[in-house]
């Protein structure tokens, strides 16, 4: 009898040591990794070795888009979601851990997601994960074939909390980095690339065009009669006009066509692999889009137009960005002089 009990104790201890070793190995891998998709994939493959976790679902709650990780059969999918699915929303509303036998699942409202109710699932454990009395994540874990043991429950709580904290830390750093990058590259008023960022992009594209012998075009645009808008309607109206112009420019351009705020009421468009004829067609579309409708501010309709000057590098020679900008600026000056609300190329004869 004692021998049997000792053998059973040794077997149980060995199983627990194997579980702890698997857990510590996975923790080491996660701590050394910064890519959330790779972490999710690693957990999807290895969680089953230290807890009866056949499939699982983790939602990290964020201010804007939430991060959803779904894992089953050793594969993980990471997506951003704007709204919580019904299952997770119900868990967030109750904030109560639950253990749900799958036999009861058809009677549960809302219905569990397919990712955690695959064939052979026995029961589902759902956990809200709280930090400082605030829910930061929602975890659902499914057991297959056998019900969760007490040790499974402890491992799920322990590892689920660690995984949540690790992914939250990575997300927070990524978001902070993105904020810093945006501050350095994005114009805060219009949301377009700022002067430094659009010039840096232009330099890079021009260098590539010279190397490949491909064309590249620069289009400078300036809002016509912008000063009277500020003088008559106030600077808040001028800001709204700038935002609307930026919106129309961005909506008109396509992939591979870059736009930034050059300064004041002036904007710059960079067209990669774009010759003179196509550049003119694009600039004409921009001109029409800006003039297509007035901007309504405080019940006042303010008509807006823009003048555009364009310069094209034909793919030959060693032209610099500075010389292209000067050519586009001269063409813009002529567009203003010839009546505004028009497109002028730098090599066109004056009318």
PDB file of C-alpha atoms in Angstrom, residues 33-339:
ATOM      1  CA  UNK A  33      10.162  38.221 -27.813  1.00  0.00           C
ATOM      2  CA  UNK A  34       8.614  41.587 -28.764  1.00  0.00           C
ATOM      3  CA  UNK A  35       6.405  40.533 -31.663  1.00  0.00           C
ATOM      4  CA  UNK A  36       2.844  39.881 -30.485  1.00  0.00           C
ATOM      5  CA  UNK A  37       1.961  37.496 -33.335  1.00  0.00           C
ATOM      6  CA  UNK A  38       5.023  35.344 -32.678  1.00  0.00           C
ATOM      7  CA  UNK A  39       4.259  35.288 -28.946  1.00  0.00           C
ATOM      8  CA  UNK A  40       0.676  34.252 -29.669  1.00  0.00           C
ATOM      9  CA  UNK A  41       1.860  31.477 -31.971  1.00  0.00           C
ATOM     10  CA  UNK A  42       4.310  30.170 -29.387  1.00  0.00           C
ATOM     11  CA  UNK A  43       1.634  30.130 -26.680  1.00  0.00           C
ATOM     12  CA  UNK A  44      -0.817  28.412 -29.043  1.00  0.00           C
ATOM     13  CA  UNK A  45       1.678  25.599 -29.565  1.00  0.00           C
ATOM     14  CA  UNK A  46       2.903  25.171 -25.978  1.00  0.00           C
ATOM     15  CA  UNK A  47       0.140  26.104 -23.501  1.00  0.00           C
ATOM     16  CA  UNK A  48      -1.293  22.583 -23.710  1.00  0.00           C
ATOM     17  CA  UNK A  49       1.891  21.161 -22.198  1.00  0.00           C
ATOM     18  CA  UNK A  50       1.268  22.667 -18.761  1.00  0.00           C
ATOM     19  CA  UNK A  51      -2.520  23.101 -18.670  1.00  0.00           C
ATOM     20  CA  UNK A  52      -5.497  21.446 -20.295  1.00  0.00           C
ATOM     21  CA  UNK A  53      -5.960  24.331 -22.757  1.00  0.00           C
ATOM     22  CA  UNK A  54      -7.239  22.989 -26.083  1.00  0.00           C
ATOM     23  CA  UNK A  55      -8.149  26.427 -27.395  1.00  0.00           C
ATOM     24  CA  UNK A  56      -8.320  29.928 -25.972  1.00  0.00           C
ATOM     25  CA  UNK A  57      -9.323  33.484 -26.672  1.00  0.00           C
ATOM     26  CA  UNK A  58      -7.845  36.657 -25.165  1.00  0.00           C
ATOM     27  CA  UNK A  59      -9.156  40.190 -25.666  1.00  0.00           C
ATOM     28  CA  UNK A  60      -6.944  43.065 -24.529  1.00  0.00           C
ATOM     29  CA  UNK A  61      -9.149  46.065 -23.846  1.00  0.00           C
ATOM     30  CA  UNK A  62      -7.778  49.316 -25.252  1.00  0.00           C
ATOM     31  CA  UNK A  63      -9.124  52.861 -25.552  1.00  0.00           C
ATOM     32  CA  UNK A  64      -9.589  52.580 -29.314  1.00  0.00           C
ATOM     33  CA  UNK A  65      -9.316  49.243 -31.096  1.00  0.00           C
ATOM     34  CA  UNK A  66      -9.140  46.156 -28.909  1.00  0.00           C
ATOM     35  CA  UNK A  67      -6.633  43.368 -29.582  1.00  0.00           C
ATOM     36  CA  UNK A  68      -8.138  39.898 -30.081  1.00  0.00           C
ATOM     37  CA  UNK A  69      -6.016  36.742 -29.968  1.00  0.00           C
ATOM     38  CA  UNK A  70      -7.693  33.452 -30.882  1.00  0.00           C
ATOM     39  CA  UNK A  71      -5.773  30.169 -30.698  1.00  0.00           C
ATOM     40  CA  UNK A  72      -6.662  26.589 -31.566  1.00  0.00           C
ATOM     41  CA  UNK A  73      -4.780  23.487 -32.717  1.00  0.00           C
ATOM     42  CA  UNK A  74      -1.401  25.151 -32.385  1.00  0.00           C
ATOM     43  CA  UNK A  75      -2.298  28.181 -34.522  1.00  0.00           C
ATOM     44  CA  UNK A  76      -3.019  31.747 -33.401  1.00  0.00           C
ATOM     45  CA  UNK A  77      -4.711  34.660 -35.153  1.00  0.00           C
ATOM     46  CA  UNK A  78      -4.230  38.242 -33.935  1.00  0.00           C
ATOM     47  CA  UNK A  79      -6.665  40.955 -35.050  1.00  0.00           C
ATOM     48  CA  UNK A  80      -7.759  44.442 -34.037  1.00  0.00           C
ATOM     49  CA  UNK A  81     -11.473  44.879 -33.376  1.00  0.00           C
ATOM     50  CA  UNK A  82     -13.373  48.141 -32.941  1.00  0.00           C
ATOM     51  CA  UNK A  83     -16.266  46.624 -30.979  1.00  0.00           C
ATOM     52  CA  UNK A  84     -16.447  43.700 -28.580  1.00  0.00           C
ATOM     53  CA  UNK A  85     -18.288  40.608 -29.835  1.00  0.00           C
ATOM     54  CA  UNK A  86     -21.332  39.644 -27.786  1.00  0.00           C
ATOM     55  CA  UNK A  87     -19.529  36.893 -25.876  1.00  0.00           C
ATOM     56  CA  UNK A  88     -16.806  39.214 -24.618  1.00  0.00           C
ATOM     57  CA  UNK A  89     -19.190  42.120 -24.024  1.00  0.00           C
ATOM     58  CA  UNK A  90     -21.298  39.896 -21.757  1.00  0.00           C
ATOM     59  CA  UNK A  91     -18.209  38.845 -19.803  1.00  0.00           C
ATOM     60  CA  UNK A  92     -17.149  42.473 -19.426  1.00  0.00           C
ATOM     61  CA  UNK A  93     -20.602  43.407 -18.172  1.00  0.00           C
ATOM     62  CA  UNK A  94     -20.672  40.761 -15.429  1.00  0.00           C
ATOM     63  CA  UNK A  95     -16.945  40.789 -14.564  1.00  0.00           C
ATOM     64  CA  UNK A  96     -17.449  37.387 -12.980  1.00  0.00           C
ATOM     65  CA  UNK A  97     -15.286  34.297 -13.511  1.00  0.00           C
ATOM     66  CA  UNK A  98     -17.316  31.347 -14.775  1.00  0.00           C
ATOM     67  CA  UNK A  99     -16.818  27.675 -15.520  1.00  0.00           C
ATOM     68  CA  UNK A 100     -19.226  26.616 -18.264  1.00  0.00           C
ATOM     69  CA  UNK A 101     -19.836  22.928 -19.104  1.00  0.00           C
ATOM     70  CA  UNK A 102     -20.184  22.630 -22.872  1.00  0.00           C
ATOM     71  CA  UNK A 103     -23.355  20.600 -22.329  1.00  0.00           C
ATOM     72  CA  UNK A 104     -24.897  23.863 -21.181  1.00  0.00           C
ATOM     73  CA  UNK A 105     -23.446  25.917 -24.046  1.00  0.00           C
ATOM     74  CA  UNK A 106     -26.552  25.732 -26.300  1.00  0.00           C
ATOM     75  CA  UNK A 107     -28.538  27.370 -23.506  1.00  0.00           C
ATOM     76  CA  UNK A 108     -26.011  30.140 -22.929  1.00  0.00           C
ATOM     77  CA  UNK A 109     -26.684  33.611 -24.294  1.00  0.00           C
ATOM     78  CA  UNK A 110     -24.697  34.870 -26.048  1.00  0.00           C
ATOM     79  CA  UNK A 111     -23.393  31.743 -27.755  1.00  0.00           C
ATOM     80  CA  UNK A 112     -19.672  30.983 -27.246  1.00  0.00           C
ATOM     81  CA  UNK A 113     -17.432  31.783 -30.246  1.00  0.00           C
ATOM     82  CA  UNK A 114     -16.670  28.873 -32.617  1.00  0.00           C
ATOM     83  CA  UNK A 115     -12.937  29.187 -31.871  1.00  0.00           C
ATOM     84  CA  UNK A 116     -13.465  27.795 -28.342  1.00  0.00           C
ATOM     85  CA  UNK A 117     -16.289  25.305 -28.986  1.00  0.00           C
ATOM     86  CA  UNK A 118     -14.580  22.924 -31.394  1.00  0.00           C
ATOM     87  CA  UNK A 119     -15.152  19.177 -31.369  1.00  0.00           C
ATOM     88  CA  UNK A 120     -14.316  17.452 -28.078  1.00  0.00           C
ATOM     89  CA  UNK A 121     -14.421  20.545 -25.871  1.00  0.00           C
ATOM     90  CA  UNK A 122     -15.613  19.622 -22.369  1.00  0.00           C
ATOM     91  CA  UNK A 123     -15.892  22.958 -20.573  1.00  0.00           C
ATOM     92  CA  UNK A 124     -14.926  26.629 -20.874  1.00  0.00           C
ATOM     93  CA  UNK A 125     -13.339  28.781 -18.209  1.00  0.00           C
ATOM     94  CA  UNK A 126     -13.863  32.535 -18.576  1.00  0.00           C
ATOM     95  CA  UNK A 127     -11.853  35.067 -16.607  1.00  0.00           C
ATOM     96  CA  UNK A 128     -11.925  38.852 -16.473  1.00  0.00           C
ATOM     97  CA  UNK A 129      -8.402  40.060 -15.698  1.00  0.00           C
ATOM     98  CA  UNK A 130      -8.328  43.105 -13.427  1.00  0.00           C
ATOM     99  CA  UNK A 131      -5.591  45.572 -12.564  1.00  0.00           C
ATOM    100  CA  UNK A 132      -6.236  48.288  -9.989  1.00  0.00           C
ATOM    101  CA  UNK A 133      -9.962  47.458 -10.045  1.00  0.00           C
ATOM    102  CA  UNK A 134     -10.109  47.966 -13.818  1.00  0.00           C
ATOM    103  CA  UNK A 135     -10.695  45.179 -16.323  1.00  0.00           C
ATOM    104  CA  UNK A 136      -7.848  45.135 -18.863  1.00  0.00           C
ATOM    105  CA  UNK A 137      -8.493  41.784 -20.560  1.00  0.00           C
ATOM    106  CA  UNK A 138     -11.003  38.974 -21.058  1.00  0.00           C
ATOM    107  CA  UNK A 139      -9.781  35.374 -21.222  1.00  0.00           C
ATOM    108  CA  UNK A 140     -11.744  32.290 -22.329  1.00  0.00           C
ATOM    109  CA  UNK A 141     -10.050  28.864 -22.228  1.00  0.00           C
ATOM    110  CA  UNK A 142     -11.561  25.581 -23.393  1.00  0.00           C
ATOM    111  CA  UNK A 143     -10.723  22.107 -22.037  1.00  0.00           C
ATOM    112  CA  UNK A 144     -10.951  19.161 -24.418  1.00  0.00           C
ATOM    113  CA  UNK A 145     -11.949  15.614 -23.425  1.00  0.00           C
ATOM    114  CA  UNK A 146     -11.264  16.052 -19.684  1.00  0.00           C
ATOM    115  CA  UNK A 147     -12.542  18.677 -17.277  1.00  0.00           C
ATOM    116  CA  UNK A 148     -10.091  21.193 -15.835  1.00  0.00           C
ATOM    117  CA  UNK A 149      -8.242  20.038 -12.730  1.00  0.00           C
ATOM    118  CA  UNK A 150      -7.478  22.304  -9.773  1.00  0.00           C
ATOM    119  CA  UNK A 151      -3.919  22.552 -11.061  1.00  0.00           C
ATOM    120  CA  UNK A 152      -5.232  23.538 -14.508  1.00  0.00           C
ATOM    121  CA  UNK A 153      -7.236  26.362 -12.952  1.00  0.00           C
ATOM    122  CA  UNK A 154      -4.182  27.648 -11.095  1.00  0.00           C
ATOM    123  CA  UNK A 155      -1.999  27.501 -14.197  1.00  0.00           C
ATOM    124  CA  UNK A 156      -4.639  29.276 -16.299  1.00  0.00           C
ATOM    125  CA  UNK A 157      -4.983  32.115 -13.780  1.00  0.00           C
ATOM    126  CA  UNK A 158      -1.224  32.406 -13.346  1.00  0.00           C
ATOM    127  CA  UNK A 159      -0.241  32.223 -16.997  1.00  0.00           C
ATOM    128  CA  UNK A 160      -3.265  34.143 -18.281  1.00  0.00           C
ATOM    129  CA  UNK A 161      -2.365  37.042 -16.011  1.00  0.00           C
ATOM    130  CA  UNK A 162       1.287  36.948 -17.071  1.00  0.00           C
ATOM    131  CA  UNK A 163       0.458  36.772 -20.789  1.00  0.00           C
ATOM    132  CA  UNK A 164      -1.949  39.695 -20.436  1.00  0.00           C
ATOM    133  CA  UNK A 165       0.630  41.845 -18.646  1.00  0.00           C
ATOM    134  CA  UNK A 166       3.320  40.981 -21.197  1.00  0.00           C
ATOM    135  CA  UNK A 167       1.178  41.776 -24.246  1.00  0.00           C
ATOM    136  CA  UNK A 168      -0.181  44.935 -22.609  1.00  0.00           C
ATOM    137  CA  UNK A 169       3.359  46.121 -21.926  1.00  0.00           C
ATOM    138  CA  UNK A 170       4.364  45.544 -25.565  1.00  0.00           C
ATOM    139  CA  UNK A 171       1.237  47.283 -26.855  1.00  0.00           C
ATOM    140  CA  UNK A 172       1.792  50.272 -24.585  1.00  0.00           C
ATOM    141  CA  UNK A 173       5.371  50.671 -25.820  1.00  0.00           C
ATOM    142  CA  UNK A 174       4.260  50.373 -29.440  1.00  0.00           C
ATOM    143  CA  UNK A 175       1.557  52.987 -28.912  1.00  0.00           C
ATOM    144  CA  UNK A 176       4.000  55.354 -27.199  1.00  0.00           C
ATOM    145  CA  UNK A 177       6.475  54.924 -30.058  1.00  0.00           C
ATOM    146  CA  UNK A 178       3.714  55.584 -32.584  1.00  0.00           C
ATOM    147  CA  UNK A 179       2.752  58.782 -30.765  1.00  0.00           C
ATOM    148  CA  UNK A 180       6.359  59.987 -30.881  1.00  0.00           C
ATOM    149  CA  UNK A 181       6.661  59.117 -34.568  1.00  0.00           C
ATOM    150  CA  UNK A 182       3.412  60.927 -35.338  1.00  0.00           C
ATOM    151  CA  UNK A 183       4.559  64.009 -33.471  1.00  0.00           C
ATOM    152  CA  UNK A 184       7.757  63.990 -35.483  1.00  0.00           C
ATOM    153  CA  UNK A 185       6.196  63.314 -38.892  1.00  0.00           C
ATOM    154  CA  UNK A 186       2.528  64.382 -38.897  1.00  0.00           C
ATOM    155  CA  UNK A 187       1.167  67.913 -39.151  1.00  0.00           C
ATOM    156  CA  UNK A 188      -1.141  68.235 -36.111  1.00  0.00           C
ATOM    157  CA  UNK A 189      -3.703  70.471 -37.836  1.00  0.00           C
ATOM    158  CA  UNK A 190      -4.293  68.549 -41.068  1.00  0.00           C
ATOM    159  CA  UNK A 191      -3.088  65.046 -40.218  1.00  0.00           C
ATOM    160  CA  UNK A 192      -0.893  65.035 -43.345  1.00  0.00           C
ATOM    161  CA  UNK A 193       2.843  64.469 -43.383  1.00  0.00           C
ATOM    162  CA  UNK A 194       4.608  67.574 -42.145  1.00  0.00           C
ATOM    163  CA  UNK A 195       7.233  69.479 -44.131  1.00  0.00           C
ATOM    164  CA  UNK A 196      10.187  67.474 -42.849  1.00  0.00           C
ATOM    165  CA  UNK A 197       8.506  64.115 -43.412  1.00  0.00           C
ATOM    166  CA  UNK A 198       7.250  64.823 -46.925  1.00  0.00           C
ATOM    167  CA  UNK A 199      10.652  66.216 -47.968  1.00  0.00           C
ATOM    168  CA  UNK A 200      12.374  63.145 -46.550  1.00  0.00           C
ATOM    169  CA  UNK A 201       9.961  60.913 -48.462  1.00  0.00           C
ATOM    170  CA  UNK A 202      10.546  62.964 -51.619  1.00  0.00           C
ATOM    171  CA  UNK A 203      14.338  62.662 -51.329  1.00  0.00           C
ATOM    172  CA  UNK A 204      14.046  58.894 -50.961  1.00  0.00           C
ATOM    173  CA  UNK A 205      11.691  58.535 -53.931  1.00  0.00           C
ATOM    174  CA  UNK A 206      13.834  60.797 -56.116  1.00  0.00           C
ATOM    175  CA  UNK A 207      16.967  58.806 -55.277  1.00  0.00           C
ATOM    176  CA  UNK A 208      15.139  55.623 -56.285  1.00  0.00           C
ATOM    177  CA  UNK A 209      13.866  57.242 -59.504  1.00  0.00           C
ATOM    178  CA  UNK A 210      17.412  58.320 -60.454  1.00  0.00           C
ATOM    179  CA  UNK A 211      18.716  54.824 -59.748  1.00  0.00           C
ATOM    180  CA  UNK A 212      15.992  53.104 -61.785  1.00  0.00           C
ATOM    181  CA  UNK A 213      15.781  55.726 -64.531  1.00  0.00           C
ATOM    182  CA  UNK A 214      12.074  56.279 -63.830  1.00  0.00           C
ATOM    183  CA  UNK A 215      10.106  59.557 -63.792  1.00  0.00           C
ATOM    184  CA  UNK A 216       8.990  61.369 -60.673  1.00  0.00           C
ATOM    185  CA  UNK A 217       6.858  64.484 -60.297  1.00  0.00           C
ATOM    186  CA  UNK A 218       6.445  67.213 -57.698  1.00  0.00           C
ATOM    187  CA  UNK A 219       3.253  69.277 -57.512  1.00  0.00           C
ATOM    188  CA  UNK A 220       3.033  72.355 -55.279  1.00  0.00           C
ATOM    189  CA  UNK A 221      -0.426  73.642 -54.433  1.00  0.00           C
ATOM    190  CA  UNK A 222      -1.396  76.885 -52.729  1.00  0.00           C
ATOM    191  CA  UNK A 223      -4.887  77.894 -51.533  1.00  0.00           C
ATOM    192  CA  UNK A 224      -6.109  80.948 -53.433  1.00  0.00           C
ATOM    193  CA  UNK A 225      -7.073  84.059 -51.459  1.00  0.00           C
ATOM    194  CA  UNK A 226      -6.448  82.349 -48.127  1.00  0.00           C
ATOM    195  CA  UNK A 227      -5.521  85.508 -46.206  1.00  0.00           C
ATOM    196  CA  UNK A 228      -8.977  87.095 -46.705  1.00  0.00           C
ATOM    197  CA  UNK A 229     -10.523  83.953 -45.168  1.00  0.00           C
ATOM    198  CA  UNK A 230      -8.541  84.512 -41.974  1.00  0.00           C
ATOM    199  CA  UNK A 231      -9.156  88.268 -42.014  1.00  0.00           C
ATOM    200  CA  UNK A 232     -12.910  87.986 -42.633  1.00  0.00           C
ATOM    201  CA  UNK A 233     -13.930  84.841 -40.793  1.00  0.00           C
ATOM    202  CA  UNK A 234     -11.158  84.388 -38.225  1.00  0.00           C
ATOM    203  CA  UNK A 235      -8.303  81.954 -37.787  1.00  0.00           C
ATOM    204  CA  UNK A 236     -10.613  79.142 -36.699  1.00  0.00           C
ATOM    205  CA  UNK A 237     -12.221  79.350 -40.164  1.00  0.00           C
ATOM    206  CA  UNK A 238      -8.793  79.315 -41.786  1.00  0.00           C
ATOM    207  CA  UNK A 239      -7.898  76.195 -39.803  1.00  0.00           C
ATOM    208  CA  UNK A 240     -11.109  74.501 -40.911  1.00  0.00           C
ATOM    209  CA  UNK A 241     -10.368  75.357 -44.548  1.00  0.00           C
ATOM    210  CA  UNK A 242      -6.890  73.844 -44.203  1.00  0.00           C
ATOM    211  CA  UNK A 243      -8.346  70.655 -42.708  1.00  0.00           C
ATOM    212  CA  UNK A 244     -10.945  70.374 -45.482  1.00  0.00           C
ATOM    213  CA  UNK A 245      -8.363  70.980 -48.209  1.00  0.00           C
ATOM    214  CA  UNK A 246      -6.172  68.260 -46.689  1.00  0.00           C
ATOM    215  CA  UNK A 247      -9.148  65.880 -46.587  1.00  0.00           C
ATOM    216  CA  UNK A 248      -9.988  66.489 -50.263  1.00  0.00           C
ATOM    217  CA  UNK A 249      -6.380  66.104 -51.367  1.00  0.00           C
ATOM    218  CA  UNK A 250      -6.011  62.844 -49.474  1.00  0.00           C
ATOM    219  CA  UNK A 251      -9.348  61.511 -50.786  1.00  0.00           C
ATOM    220  CA  UNK A 252      -8.413  62.274 -54.400  1.00  0.00           C
ATOM    221  CA  UNK A 253      -4.943  60.725 -54.343  1.00  0.00           C
ATOM    222  CA  UNK A 254      -4.286  57.003 -54.653  1.00  0.00           C
ATOM    223  CA  UNK A 255      -1.761  54.516 -53.336  1.00  0.00           C
ATOM    224  CA  UNK A 256       1.783  55.596 -54.158  1.00  0.00           C
ATOM    225  CA  UNK A 257       0.767  59.272 -54.367  1.00  0.00           C
ATOM    226  CA  UNK A 258       2.037  61.209 -51.362  1.00  0.00           C
ATOM    227  CA  UNK A 259       0.833  64.520 -49.954  1.00  0.00           C
ATOM    228  CA  UNK A 260       2.105  66.713 -47.147  1.00  0.00           C
ATOM    229  CA  UNK A 261       1.676  70.188 -45.751  1.00  0.00           C
ATOM    230  CA  UNK A 262       4.600  72.242 -47.028  1.00  0.00           C
ATOM    231  CA  UNK A 263       3.883  75.249 -44.831  1.00  0.00           C
ATOM    232  CA  UNK A 264       1.082  77.753 -44.212  1.00  0.00           C
ATOM    233  CA  UNK A 265      -1.549  77.234 -46.905  1.00  0.00           C
ATOM    234  CA  UNK A 266       0.860  75.426 -49.246  1.00  0.00           C
ATOM    235  CA  UNK A 267       0.856  71.674 -49.904  1.00  0.00           C
ATOM    236  CA  UNK A 268       3.186  69.363 -51.805  1.00  0.00           C
ATOM    237  CA  UNK A 269       2.280  66.202 -53.719  1.00  0.00           C
ATOM    238  CA  UNK A 270       4.903  63.624 -54.736  1.00  0.00           C
ATOM    239  CA  UNK A 271       4.055  61.232 -57.566  1.00  0.00           C
ATOM    240  CA  UNK A 272       6.336  58.232 -57.903  1.00  0.00           C
ATOM    241  CA  UNK A 273       6.939  56.717 -61.368  1.00  0.00           C
ATOM    242  CA  UNK A 274       4.679  59.364 -62.831  1.00  0.00           C
ATOM    243  CA  UNK A 275       5.377  61.148 -66.121  1.00  0.00           C
ATOM    244  CA  UNK A 276       4.237  64.596 -67.219  1.00  0.00           C
ATOM    245  CA  UNK A 277       0.893  63.679 -68.799  1.00  0.00           C
ATOM    246  CA  UNK A 278      -0.318  61.591 -65.905  1.00  0.00           C
ATOM    247  CA  UNK A 279       0.907  64.212 -63.447  1.00  0.00           C
ATOM    248  CA  UNK A 280      -1.168  66.869 -65.181  1.00  0.00           C
ATOM    249  CA  UNK A 281      -4.244  64.625 -65.074  1.00  0.00           C
ATOM    250  CA  UNK A 282      -3.781  64.049 -61.342  1.00  0.00           C
ATOM    251  CA  UNK A 283      -3.167  67.752 -60.654  1.00  0.00           C
ATOM    252  CA  UNK A 284      -6.293  68.670 -62.611  1.00  0.00           C
ATOM    253  CA  UNK A 285      -8.305  66.215 -60.505  1.00  0.00           C
ATOM    254  CA  UNK A 286      -6.954  67.834 -57.362  1.00  0.00           C
ATOM    255  CA  UNK A 287      -7.827  71.274 -58.663  1.00  0.00           C
ATOM    256  CA  UNK A 288     -11.389  70.159 -59.420  1.00  0.00           C
ATOM    257  CA  UNK A 289     -11.797  68.409 -56.060  1.00  0.00           C
ATOM    258  CA  UNK A 290     -10.823  71.527 -54.115  1.00  0.00           C
ATOM    259  CA  UNK A 291     -13.211  73.752 -56.085  1.00  0.00           C
ATOM    260  CA  UNK A 292     -16.035  71.200 -56.117  1.00  0.00           C
ATOM    261  CA  UNK A 293     -17.933  72.599 -53.114  1.00  0.00           C
ATOM    262  CA  UNK A 294     -17.665  75.451 -50.628  1.00  0.00           C
ATOM    263  CA  UNK A 295     -16.601  74.907 -47.034  1.00  0.00           C
ATOM    264  CA  UNK A 296     -19.410  75.646 -44.572  1.00  0.00           C
ATOM    265  CA  UNK A 297     -18.254  77.312 -41.355  1.00  0.00           C
ATOM    266  CA  UNK A 298     -20.658  78.823 -38.826  1.00  0.00           C
ATOM    267  CA  UNK A 299     -23.434  78.887 -41.450  1.00  0.00           C
ATOM    268  CA  UNK A 300     -21.135  80.714 -43.908  1.00  0.00           C
ATOM    269  CA  UNK A 301     -20.248  79.058 -47.199  1.00  0.00           C
ATOM    270  CA  UNK A 302     -16.659  79.813 -48.162  1.00  0.00           C
ATOM    271  CA  UNK A 303     -15.665  79.048 -51.736  1.00  0.00           C
ATOM    272  CA  UNK A 304     -12.123  77.698 -52.072  1.00  0.00           C
ATOM    273  CA  UNK A 305      -9.811  77.068 -55.001  1.00  0.00           C
ATOM    274  CA  UNK A 306      -6.147  76.156 -55.353  1.00  0.00           C
ATOM    275  CA  UNK A 307      -3.401  76.878 -57.841  1.00  0.00           C
ATOM    276  CA  UNK A 308      -0.902  74.145 -58.724  1.00  0.00           C
ATOM    277  CA  UNK A 309       2.595  74.168 -60.191  1.00  0.00           C
ATOM    278  CA  UNK A 310       4.189  70.924 -61.385  1.00  0.00           C
ATOM    279  CA  UNK A 311       7.696  69.767 -62.247  1.00  0.00           C
ATOM    280  CA  UNK A 312       8.674  66.337 -63.599  1.00  0.00           C
ATOM    281  CA  UNK A 313      11.992  64.488 -63.491  1.00  0.00           C
ATOM    282  CA  UNK A 314      12.168  62.326 -66.624  1.00  0.00           C
ATOM    283  CA  UNK A 315      14.449  59.676 -65.160  1.00  0.00           C
ATOM    284  CA  UNK A 316      17.673  60.948 -66.721  1.00  0.00           C
ATOM    285  CA  UNK A 317      20.370  63.075 -65.124  1.00  0.00           C
ATOM    286  CA  UNK A 318      21.140  63.992 -61.535  1.00  0.00           C
ATOM    287  CA  UNK A 319      18.437  66.501 -60.675  1.00  0.00           C
ATOM    288  CA  UNK A 320      18.087  67.369 -57.010  1.00  0.00           C
ATOM    289  CA  UNK A 321      14.918  67.768 -54.981  1.00  0.00           C
ATOM    290  CA  UNK A 322      15.802  71.407 -54.380  1.00  0.00           C
ATOM    291  CA  UNK A 323      15.873  72.139 -58.112  1.00  0.00           C
ATOM    292  CA  UNK A 324      12.570  70.307 -58.647  1.00  0.00           C
ATOM    293  CA  UNK A 325      10.903  72.298 -55.875  1.00  0.00           C
ATOM    294  CA  UNK A 326      12.204  75.526 -57.410  1.00  0.00           C
ATOM    295  CA  UNK A 327      10.785  74.547 -60.783  1.00  0.00           C
ATOM    296  CA  UNK A 328       7.418  73.633 -59.278  1.00  0.00           C
ATOM    297  CA  UNK A 329       7.402  76.883 -57.301  1.00  0.00           C
ATOM    298  CA  UNK A 330       8.017  78.946 -60.462  1.00  0.00           C
ATOM    299  CA  UNK A 331       5.145  77.126 -62.158  1.00  0.00           C
ATOM    300  CA  UNK A 332       2.914  77.800 -59.132  1.00  0.00           C
ATOM    301  CA  UNK A 333       3.783  81.493 -59.289  1.00  0.00           C
ATOM    302  CA  UNK A 334       2.708  81.539 -62.944  1.00  0.00           C
ATOM    303  CA  UNK A 335      -0.550  79.739 -62.102  1.00  0.00           C
ATOM    304  CA  UNK A 336      -1.309  82.517 -59.636  1.00  0.00           C
ATOM    305  CA  UNK A 337      -0.372  85.219 -62.124  1.00  0.00           C
ATOM    306  CA  UNK A 338      -2.492  83.700 -64.892  1.00  0.00           C
ATOM    307  CA  UNK A 339      -5.713  83.765 -62.880  1.00  0.00           C
TER     308      UNK A 339
END
